[in-house]
Amino acid sequence: MEGSMTEENKKNLEFIEEVTSNVDEVQKRVLHEILTRNANVEYLQRLNLNGHTDRETFKKVVPIITYEDIQSDINRIANGDRSPILCSQPISEFFTSSGTSGGERKLIPTTEEENRRRHQLYGLMMSVVSQFFPDLGNGKGMYFMFIKSEAKTPGGLLARPILTSVYKSSLFKNSNSRVSPYTSPIEAILCLDSYQSMYSQMLCGLFQNREVVRVGSIFAYAFIRAMRFLEDHWSLLCNDIRTGTINNKITDPSVREAVMKILKPDSELADFIEAECSKDSWEGIVTRLWPNTTYVDVVVTGAMSQYIPMLDYYCNSLPLVSTAYASSECFFGINLNPLCKPSEVSYTLIPIVAYFEFLPIHRSNEVIDSISIPTPFNEKDEQQLVDLVDVKIGQEYELVVTTYSGNFQLPNEMFFFTCLLMFRFSWMYPFRTV
C-alpha cells in the first residue's frame, strides 16, 4: 500500500509540474473545452457566441456579470427547468453560499463532474503535503467535520453548504469505507446535532490518540471550538474511556453504534488524559494528548489569521498548514509550500480547474476601491482583464472565473490576493457564465 501511494504521489506531483509549466496552453484548452461542450446552452445562445471557442471572441462577446444578472436563470433551474440553460450537463445540486458577501445566501449550481474534479484536486493537495510529512499513511487524522441542514428547491434539487455535500458524497464515504484515514466515524460526522457530533468525534480522537499524526478542521475557529469543548467536557470523556461506554447524552443510535465499535475500556489512557487536562495550563495540550501529531491542518489566512496565537498556544507551535484555496464556486489552488509561515502563504492556481482571468485592484489611501460591493462591470474592466500567464508579482487582482459547470466570468468579491480571483461570473466573484 505504501509503495502504491508513493507512486501515486509521484505522478500527482509530476502532473502539477506539467500543468503549471504550460499554463497558457492549458488555459486555452480549458476554455476551448468549456465553450465546446456548452456551445448550445441558452445563456451563450443569447449572447450569440455562435460556437466560437477562441479566447479573443470569448473575451469580446461574453461579459463579466454578477449573480443578480443570472438570478432568473438560477431560479428557473431551482424550480425544475432541466433544459441546458447555463450548462450542458445536468445540474446535480446547488451549493448555498455563506451570505458573507452580500448578506444573502446564493444558490450555486454544480454538477457531478465538478464534484469528481474537486475530489481529484484533494488528491493532488495531499500529495504535496506528503512530500513534507512522508509518514502520513501510517497514522490517522483527527479532523473535526460537521454538516448543516439541507433543503430541496421547488424543482427537487438539493441545496446545501459545500462541506455538507462533500461529507455526504459517495466519494467521501467510499474513501473511508475500509480503513478510515480519520479518527471520526462517518456516522458522527453526519450527525446534525452539533453537541453529539462534537462529543463523539472528540471521544474517538482521544481514544485513538497514539494513531493521530495530524489534526485539524477546515477553518481555524472550528478547531479552537473543539479545544474549548474539550476543556469543558474532558471529565465526561475520561469516564467514557475508563468504562468503555458512551455518555447517555449521545442518543443517536447510529452514532452510539459506530463509537462503540471503536471504544474499549482503557483506564490507563483515561488517567493520562485526566492528568494532562487537570493541569493549570492548557498550553501545548494538543502535543501532550496527541504526541505523534506532526502538523495542524487549518485555514489560517484572511479572517482566520486572528486565531493563530490561540492555535500556537494549544498546539505548542506545530506547523499550521493552509493547504488549499477554494470556495463553493470553484477549487482554485494549492499551497505548494505548506510549511511556510501563515503570513507567507500563497496558492498556486491549478489551471485545469477553470478558465481564470484577473482584474487589477487599485488601492487609494490604503483602502481597496469599492470592488467588495457588487457594482456593474463595464468595458474598461473588460479591457483591464489579464490572463493567468500575464499576472504580475506584487499586483493585487480580483479573480474572474469561468467554470465547466455554467459559471461564466463571475468576479469574486470575497477573495483578494496579491495576484486575486474572480469569475466572469460574480456571486461573490465577478464571473463569466458557461
PDB file of N, CA and C in Angstrom, residues 21-89:
ATOM      1  N   SER A  21       3.591  24.438 -15.658  1.00  0.00           N
ATOM      2  CA  SER A  21       4.699  24.876 -16.513  1.00  0.00           C
ATOM      3  C   SER A  21       4.221  25.259 -17.906  1.00  0.00           C
ATOM      4  N   ASN A  22       3.000  24.856 -18.243  1.00  0.00           N
ATOM      5  CA  ASN A  22       2.434  25.154 -19.560  1.00  0.00           C
ATOM      6  C   ASN A  22       1.079  25.834 -19.389  1.00  0.00           C
ATOM      7  N   VAL A  23       1.084  26.859 -18.546  1.00  0.00           N
ATOM      8  CA  VAL A  23      -0.157  27.482 -18.111  1.00  0.00           C
ATOM      9  C   VAL A  23      -1.003  27.985 -19.274  1.00  0.00           C
ATOM     10  N   ASP A  24      -0.415  28.718 -20.185  1.00  0.00           N
ATOM     11  CA  ASP A  24      -1.216  29.348 -21.227  1.00  0.00           C
ATOM     12  C   ASP A  24      -1.853  28.306 -22.144  1.00  0.00           C
ATOM     13  N   GLU A  25      -1.102  27.283 -22.511  1.00  0.00           N
ATOM     14  CA  GLU A  25      -1.665  26.229 -23.365  1.00  0.00           C
ATOM     15  C   GLU A  25      -2.778  25.488 -22.636  1.00  0.00           C
ATOM     16  N   VAL A  26      -2.561  25.208 -21.363  1.00  0.00           N
ATOM     17  CA  VAL A  26      -3.589  24.518 -20.577  1.00  0.00           C
ATOM     18  C   VAL A  26      -4.838  25.378 -20.475  1.00  0.00           C
ATOM     19  N   GLN A  27      -4.665  26.669 -20.220  1.00  0.00           N
ATOM     20  CA  GLN A  27      -5.819  27.556 -20.105  1.00  0.00           C
ATOM     21  C   GLN A  27      -6.584  27.692 -21.424  1.00  0.00           C
ATOM     22  N   LYS A  28      -5.872  27.753 -22.527  1.00  0.00           N
ATOM     23  CA  LYS A  28      -6.547  27.781 -23.830  1.00  0.00           C
ATOM     24  C   LYS A  28      -7.373  26.522 -24.039  1.00  0.00           C
ATOM     25  N   ARG A  29      -6.792  25.382 -23.651  1.00  0.00           N
ATOM     26  CA  ARG A  29      -7.502  24.108 -23.827  1.00  0.00           C
ATOM     27  C   ARG A  29      -8.731  24.047 -22.934  1.00  0.00           C
ATOM     28  N   VAL A  30      -8.585  24.515 -21.703  1.00  0.00           N
ATOM     29  CA  VAL A  30      -9.711  24.503 -20.767  1.00  0.00           C
ATOM     30  C   VAL A  30     -10.854  25.368 -21.299  1.00  0.00           C
ATOM     31  N   LEU A  31     -10.533  26.583 -21.762  1.00  0.00           N
ATOM     32  CA  LEU A  31     -11.567  27.454 -22.301  1.00  0.00           C
ATOM     33  C   LEU A  31     -12.230  26.817 -23.521  1.00  0.00           C
ATOM     34  N   HIS A  32     -11.417  26.206 -24.387  1.00  0.00           N
ATOM     35  CA  HIS A  32     -11.961  25.535 -25.574  1.00  0.00           C
ATOM     36  C   HIS A  32     -12.922  24.421 -25.163  1.00  0.00           C
ATOM     37  N   GLU A  33     -12.551  23.634 -24.169  1.00  0.00           N
ATOM     38  CA  GLU A  33     -13.400  22.535 -23.707  1.00  0.00           C
ATOM     39  C   GLU A  33     -14.706  23.059 -23.119  1.00  0.00           C
ATOM     40  N   ILE A  34     -14.609  24.111 -22.309  1.00  0.00           N
ATOM     41  CA  ILE A  34     -15.802  24.676 -21.679  1.00  0.00           C
ATOM     42  C   ILE A  34     -16.763  25.200 -22.737  1.00  0.00           C
ATOM     43  N   LEU A  35     -16.237  25.937 -23.710  1.00  0.00           N
ATOM     44  CA  LEU A  35     -17.098  26.541 -24.716  1.00  0.00           C
ATOM     45  C   LEU A  35     -17.626  25.507 -25.706  1.00  0.00           C
ATOM     46  N   THR A  36     -16.836  24.485 -25.989  1.00  0.00           N
ATOM     47  CA  THR A  36     -17.285  23.448 -26.924  1.00  0.00           C
ATOM     48  C   THR A  36     -18.449  22.663 -26.337  1.00  0.00           C
ATOM     49  N   ARG A  37     -18.287  22.209 -25.114  1.00  0.00           N
ATOM     50  CA  ARG A  37     -19.330  21.370 -24.519  1.00  0.00           C
ATOM     51  C   ARG A  37     -20.574  22.166 -24.152  1.00  0.00           C
ATOM     52  N   ASN A  38     -20.422  23.493 -24.004  1.00  0.00           N
ATOM     53  CA  ASN A  38     -21.566  24.321 -23.638  1.00  0.00           C
ATOM     54  C   ASN A  38     -22.041  25.220 -24.782  1.00  0.00           C
ATOM     55  N   ALA A  39     -21.645  24.879 -25.986  1.00  0.00           N
ATOM     56  CA  ALA A  39     -21.958  25.742 -27.130  1.00  0.00           C
ATOM     57  C   ALA A  39     -23.452  25.990 -27.298  1.00  0.00           C
ATOM     58  N   ASN A  40     -24.276  25.007 -26.952  1.00  0.00           N
ATOM     59  CA  ASN A  40     -25.713  25.127 -27.200  1.00  0.00           C
ATOM     60  C   ASN A  40     -26.523  25.519 -25.969  1.00  0.00           C
ATOM     61  N   VAL A  41     -25.861  25.910 -24.893  1.00  0.00           N
ATOM     62  CA  VAL A  41     -26.648  26.314 -23.729  1.00  0.00           C
ATOM     63  C   VAL A  41     -27.319  27.651 -24.010  1.00  0.00           C
ATOM     64  N   GLU A  42     -28.431  27.852 -23.351  1.00  0.00           N
ATOM     65  CA  GLU A  42     -29.263  29.018 -23.634  1.00  0.00           C
ATOM     66  C   GLU A  42     -28.512  30.325 -23.401  1.00  0.00           C
ATOM     67  N   TYR A  43     -27.732  30.382 -22.328  1.00  0.00           N
ATOM     68  CA  TYR A  43     -27.055  31.627 -21.991  1.00  0.00           C
ATOM     69  C   TYR A  43     -26.127  32.075 -23.121  1.00  0.00           C
ATOM     70  N   LEU A  44     -25.319  31.161 -23.634  1.00  0.00           N
ATOM     71  CA  LEU A  44     -24.389  31.525 -24.708  1.00  0.00           C
ATOM     72  C   LEU A  44     -25.114  31.765 -26.025  1.00  0.00           C
ATOM     73  N   GLN A  45     -26.232  31.084 -26.212  1.00  0.00           N
ATOM     74  CA  GLN A  45     -27.030  31.348 -27.407  1.00  0.00           C
ATOM     75  C   GLN A  45     -27.562  32.775 -27.377  1.00  0.00           C
ATOM     76  N   ARG A  46     -27.959  33.236 -26.209  1.00  0.00           N
ATOM     77  CA  ARG A  46     -28.468  34.612 -26.091  1.00  0.00           C
ATOM     78  C   ARG A  46     -27.392  35.631 -26.418  1.00  0.00           C
ATOM     79  N   LEU A  47     -26.144  35.268 -26.139  1.00  0.00           N
ATOM     80  CA  LEU A  47     -25.037  36.191 -26.405  1.00  0.00           C
ATOM     81  C   LEU A  47     -24.524  36.116 -27.841  1.00  0.00           C
ATOM     82  N   ASN A  48     -25.061  35.154 -28.606  1.00  0.00           N
ATOM     83  CA  ASN A  48     -24.626  34.956 -29.999  1.00  0.00           C
ATOM     84  C   ASN A  48     -23.143  34.638 -30.112  1.00  0.00           C
ATOM     85  N   LEU A  49     -22.677  33.765 -29.232  1.00  0.00           N
ATOM     86  CA  LEU A  49     -21.290  33.321 -29.343  1.00  0.00           C
ATOM     87  C   LEU A  49     -21.105  32.457 -30.592  1.00  0.00           C
ATOM     88  N   ASN A  50     -22.191  31.822 -31.032  1.00  0.00           N
ATOM     89  CA  ASN A  50     -22.223  31.086 -32.302  1.00  0.00           C
ATOM     90  C   ASN A  50     -21.152  30.007 -32.417  1.00  0.00           C
ATOM     91  N   GLY A  51     -20.905  29.311 -31.326  1.00  0.00           N
ATOM     92  CA  GLY A  51     -19.996  28.172 -31.368  1.00  0.00           C
ATOM     93  C   GLY A  51     -18.523  28.519 -31.350  1.00  0.00           C
ATOM     94  N   HIS A  52     -18.166  29.783 -31.268  1.00  0.00           N
ATOM     95  CA  HIS A  52     -16.751  30.157 -31.214  1.00  0.00           C
ATOM     96  C   HIS A  52     -16.135  29.670 -29.901  1.00  0.00           C
ATOM     97  N   THR A  53     -14.917  29.184 -29.976  1.00  0.00           N
ATOM     98  CA  THR A  53     -14.225  28.681 -28.783  1.00  0.00           C
ATOM     99  C   THR A  53     -12.886  29.377 -28.564  1.00  0.00           C
ATOM    100  N   ASP A  54     -12.556  30.352 -29.374  1.00  0.00           N
ATOM    101  CA  ASP A  54     -11.270  31.033 -29.223  1.00  0.00           C
ATOM    102  C   ASP A  54     -11.367  32.110 -28.151  1.00  0.00           C
ATOM    103  N   ARG A  55     -10.235  32.397 -27.568  1.00  0.00           N
ATOM    104  CA  ARG A  55     -10.148  33.342 -26.453  1.00  0.00           C
ATOM    105  C   ARG A  55     -10.585  34.745 -26.850  1.00  0.00           C
ATOM    106  N   GLU A  56     -10.195  35.193 -28.034  1.00  0.00           N
ATOM    107  CA  GLU A  56     -10.473  36.562 -28.462  1.00  0.00           C
ATOM    108  C   GLU A  56     -11.980  36.811 -28.574  1.00  0.00           C
ATOM    109  N   THR A  57     -12.687  35.875 -29.232  1.00  0.00           N
ATOM    110  CA  THR A  57     -14.133  36.046 -29.380  1.00  0.00           C
ATOM    111  C   THR A  57     -14.828  35.955 -28.036  1.00  0.00           C
ATOM    112  N   PHE A  58     -14.383  35.021 -27.213  1.00  0.00           N
ATOM    113  CA  PHE A  58     -14.954  34.856 -25.884  1.00  0.00           C
ATOM    114  C   PHE A  58     -14.861  36.157 -25.097  1.00  0.00           C
ATOM    115  N   LYS A  59     -13.687  36.765 -25.064  1.00  0.00           N
ATOM    116  CA  LYS A  59     -13.500  37.995 -24.299  1.00  0.00           C
ATOM    117  C   LYS A  59     -14.354  39.135 -24.842  1.00  0.00           C
ATOM    118  N   LYS A  60     -14.573  39.121 -26.141  1.00  0.00           N
ATOM    119  CA  LYS A  60     -15.336  40.187 -26.774  1.00  0.00           C
ATOM    120  C   LYS A  60     -16.835  40.033 -26.547  1.00  0.00           C
ATOM    121  N   VAL A  61     -17.316  38.783 -26.563  1.00  0.00           N
ATOM    122  CA  VAL A  61     -18.762  38.530 -26.581  1.00  0.00           C
ATOM    123  C   VAL A  61     -19.346  38.266 -25.204  1.00  0.00           C
ATOM    124  N   VAL A  62     -18.592  37.538 -24.362  1.00  0.00           N
ATOM    125  CA  VAL A  62     -19.132  37.120 -23.062  1.00  0.00           C
ATOM    126  C   VAL A  62     -18.760  38.148 -22.002  1.00  0.00           C
ATOM    127  N   PRO A  63     -19.736  38.828 -21.434  1.00  0.00           N
ATOM    128  CA  PRO A  63     -19.431  39.901 -20.477  1.00  0.00           C
ATOM    129  C   PRO A  63     -19.163  39.368 -19.071  1.00  0.00           C
ATOM    130  N   ILE A  64     -18.502  40.182 -18.263  1.00  0.00           N
ATOM    131  CA  ILE A  64     -18.432  39.907 -16.828  1.00  0.00           C
ATOM    132  C   ILE A  64     -19.799  40.242 -16.246  1.00  0.00           C
ATOM    133  N   ILE A  65     -20.313  39.371 -15.410  1.00  0.00           N
ATOM    134  CA  ILE A  65     -21.639  39.597 -14.852  1.00  0.00           C
ATOM    135  C   ILE A  65     -21.628  39.373 -13.346  1.00  0.00           C
ATOM    136  N   THR A  66     -22.728  39.668 -12.704  1.00  0.00           N
ATOM    137  CA  THR A  66     -22.913  39.406 -11.288  1.00  0.00           C
ATOM    138  C   THR A  66     -23.963  38.318 -11.121  1.00  0.00           C
ATOM    139  N   TYR A  67     -24.065  37.815  -9.915  1.00  0.00           N
ATOM    140  CA  TYR A  67     -25.065  36.782  -9.623  1.00  0.00           C
ATOM    141  C   TYR A  67     -26.456  37.266 -10.009  1.00  0.00           C
ATOM    142  N   GLU A  68     -26.721  38.524  -9.701  1.00  0.00           N
ATOM    143  CA  GLU A  68     -28.050  39.063  -9.984  1.00  0.00           C
ATOM    144  C   GLU A  68     -28.380  39.032 -11.471  1.00  0.00           C
ATOM    145  N   ASP A  69     -27.353  39.118 -12.324  1.00  0.00           N
ATOM    146  CA  ASP A  69     -27.592  39.112 -13.771  1.00  0.00           C
ATOM    147  C   ASP A  69     -28.170  37.796 -14.259  1.00  0.00           C
ATOM    148  N   ILE A  70     -27.869  36.705 -13.566  1.00  0.00           N
ATOM    149  CA  ILE A  70     -28.411  35.416 -13.995  1.00  0.00           C
ATOM    150  C   ILE A  70     -29.292  34.772 -12.919  1.00  0.00           C
ATOM    151  N   GLN A  71     -29.720  35.566 -11.960  1.00  0.00           N
ATOM    152  CA  GLN A  71     -30.536  35.008 -10.885  1.00  0.00           C
ATOM    153  C   GLN A  71     -31.824  34.404 -11.425  1.00  0.00           C
ATOM    154  N   SER A  72     -32.397  35.021 -12.450  1.00  0.00           N
ATOM    155  CA  SER A  72     -33.624  34.461 -13.025  1.00  0.00           C
ATOM    156  C   SER A  72     -33.350  33.095 -13.650  1.00  0.00           C
ATOM    157  N   ASP A  73     -32.170  32.908 -14.251  1.00  0.00           N
ATOM    158  CA  ASP A  73     -31.805  31.600 -14.802  1.00  0.00           C
ATOM    159  C   ASP A  73     -31.620  30.579 -13.678  1.00  0.00           C
ATOM    160  N   ILE A  74     -30.952  31.008 -12.598  1.00  0.00           N
ATOM    161  CA  ILE A  74     -30.759  30.136 -11.444  1.00  0.00           C
ATOM    162  C   ILE A  74     -32.122  29.705 -10.888  1.00  0.00           C
ATOM    163  N   ASN A  75     -33.052  30.653 -10.800  1.00  0.00           N
ATOM    164  CA  ASN A  75     -34.375  30.346 -10.261  1.00  0.00           C
ATOM    165  C   ASN A  75     -35.123  29.354 -11.158  1.00  0.00           C
ATOM    166  N   ARG A  76     -34.949  29.483 -12.446  1.00  0.00           N
ATOM    167  CA  ARG A  76     -35.601  28.530 -13.361  1.00  0.00           C
ATOM    168  C   ARG A  76     -35.100  27.111 -13.108  1.00  0.00           C
ATOM    169  N   ILE A  77     -33.790  26.981 -12.936  1.00  0.00           N
ATOM    170  CA  ILE A  77     -33.217  25.658 -12.661  1.00  0.00           C
ATOM    171  C   ILE A  77     -33.730  25.146 -11.313  1.00  0.00           C
ATOM    172  N   ALA A  78     -33.735  26.029 -10.321  1.00  0.00           N
ATOM    173  CA  ALA A  78     -34.200  25.640  -8.988  1.00  0.00           C
ATOM    174  C   ALA A  78     -35.664  25.212  -9.008  1.00  0.00           C
ATOM    175  N   ASN A  79     -36.442  25.803  -9.893  1.00  0.00           N
ATOM    176  CA  ASN A  79     -37.867  25.495  -9.973  1.00  0.00           C
ATOM    177  C   ASN A  79     -38.180  24.303 -10.868  1.00  0.00           C
ATOM    178  N   GLY A  80     -37.136  23.670 -11.417  1.00  0.00           N
ATOM    179  CA  GLY A  80     -37.367  22.427 -12.132  1.00  0.00           C
ATOM    180  C   GLY A  80     -37.112  22.440 -13.617  1.00  0.00           C
ATOM    181  N   ASP A  81     -36.675  23.559 -14.177  1.00  0.00           N
ATOM    182  CA  ASP A  81     -36.373  23.597 -15.616  1.00  0.00           C
ATOM    183  C   ASP A  81     -35.084  22.818 -15.867  1.00  0.00           C
ATOM    184  N   ARG A  82     -35.164  21.722 -16.599  1.00  0.00           N
ATOM    185  CA  ARG A  82     -33.996  20.869 -16.838  1.00  0.00           C
ATOM    186  C   ARG A  82     -33.349  21.115 -18.204  1.00  0.00           C
ATOM    187  N   SER A  83     -33.781  22.118 -18.904  1.00  0.00           N
ATOM    188  CA  SER A  83     -33.155  22.431 -20.192  1.00  0.00           C
ATOM    189  C   SER A  83     -31.760  22.999 -19.954  1.00  0.00           C
ATOM    190  N   PRO A  84     -30.874  22.909 -20.972  1.00  0.00           N
ATOM    191  CA  PRO A  84     -29.500  23.418 -20.790  1.00  0.00           C
ATOM    192  C   PRO A  84     -29.465  24.942 -20.791  1.00  0.00           C
ATOM    193  N   ILE A  85     -29.643  25.524 -19.637  1.00  0.00           N
ATOM    194  CA  ILE A  85     -29.708  26.982 -19.525  1.00  0.00           C
ATOM    195  C   ILE A  85     -28.312  27.572 -19.375  1.00  0.00           C
ATOM    196  N   LEU A  86     -27.581  27.103 -18.372  1.00  0.00           N
ATOM    197  CA  LEU A  86     -26.233  27.588 -18.103  1.00  0.00           C
ATOM    198  C   LEU A  86     -25.170  26.540 -18.366  1.00  0.00           C
ATOM    199  N   CYS A  87     -25.551  25.283 -18.436  1.00  0.00           N
ATOM    200  CA  CYS A  87     -24.588  24.192 -18.532  1.00  0.00           C
ATOM    201  C   CYS A  87     -25.198  23.043 -19.317  1.00  0.00           C
ATOM    202  N   SER A  88     -24.396  22.401 -20.150  1.00  0.00           N
ATOM    203  CA  SER A  88     -24.896  21.290 -20.955  1.00  0.00           C
ATOM    204  C   SER A  88     -25.127  20.047 -20.114  1.00  0.00           C
ATOM    205  N   GLN A  89     -24.381  19.907 -19.027  1.00  0.00           N
ATOM    206  CA  GLN A  89     -24.558  18.754 -18.156  1.00  0.00           C
ATOM    207  C   GLN A  89     -25.655  19.024 -17.132  1.00  0.00           C
TER     208      GLN A  89
END
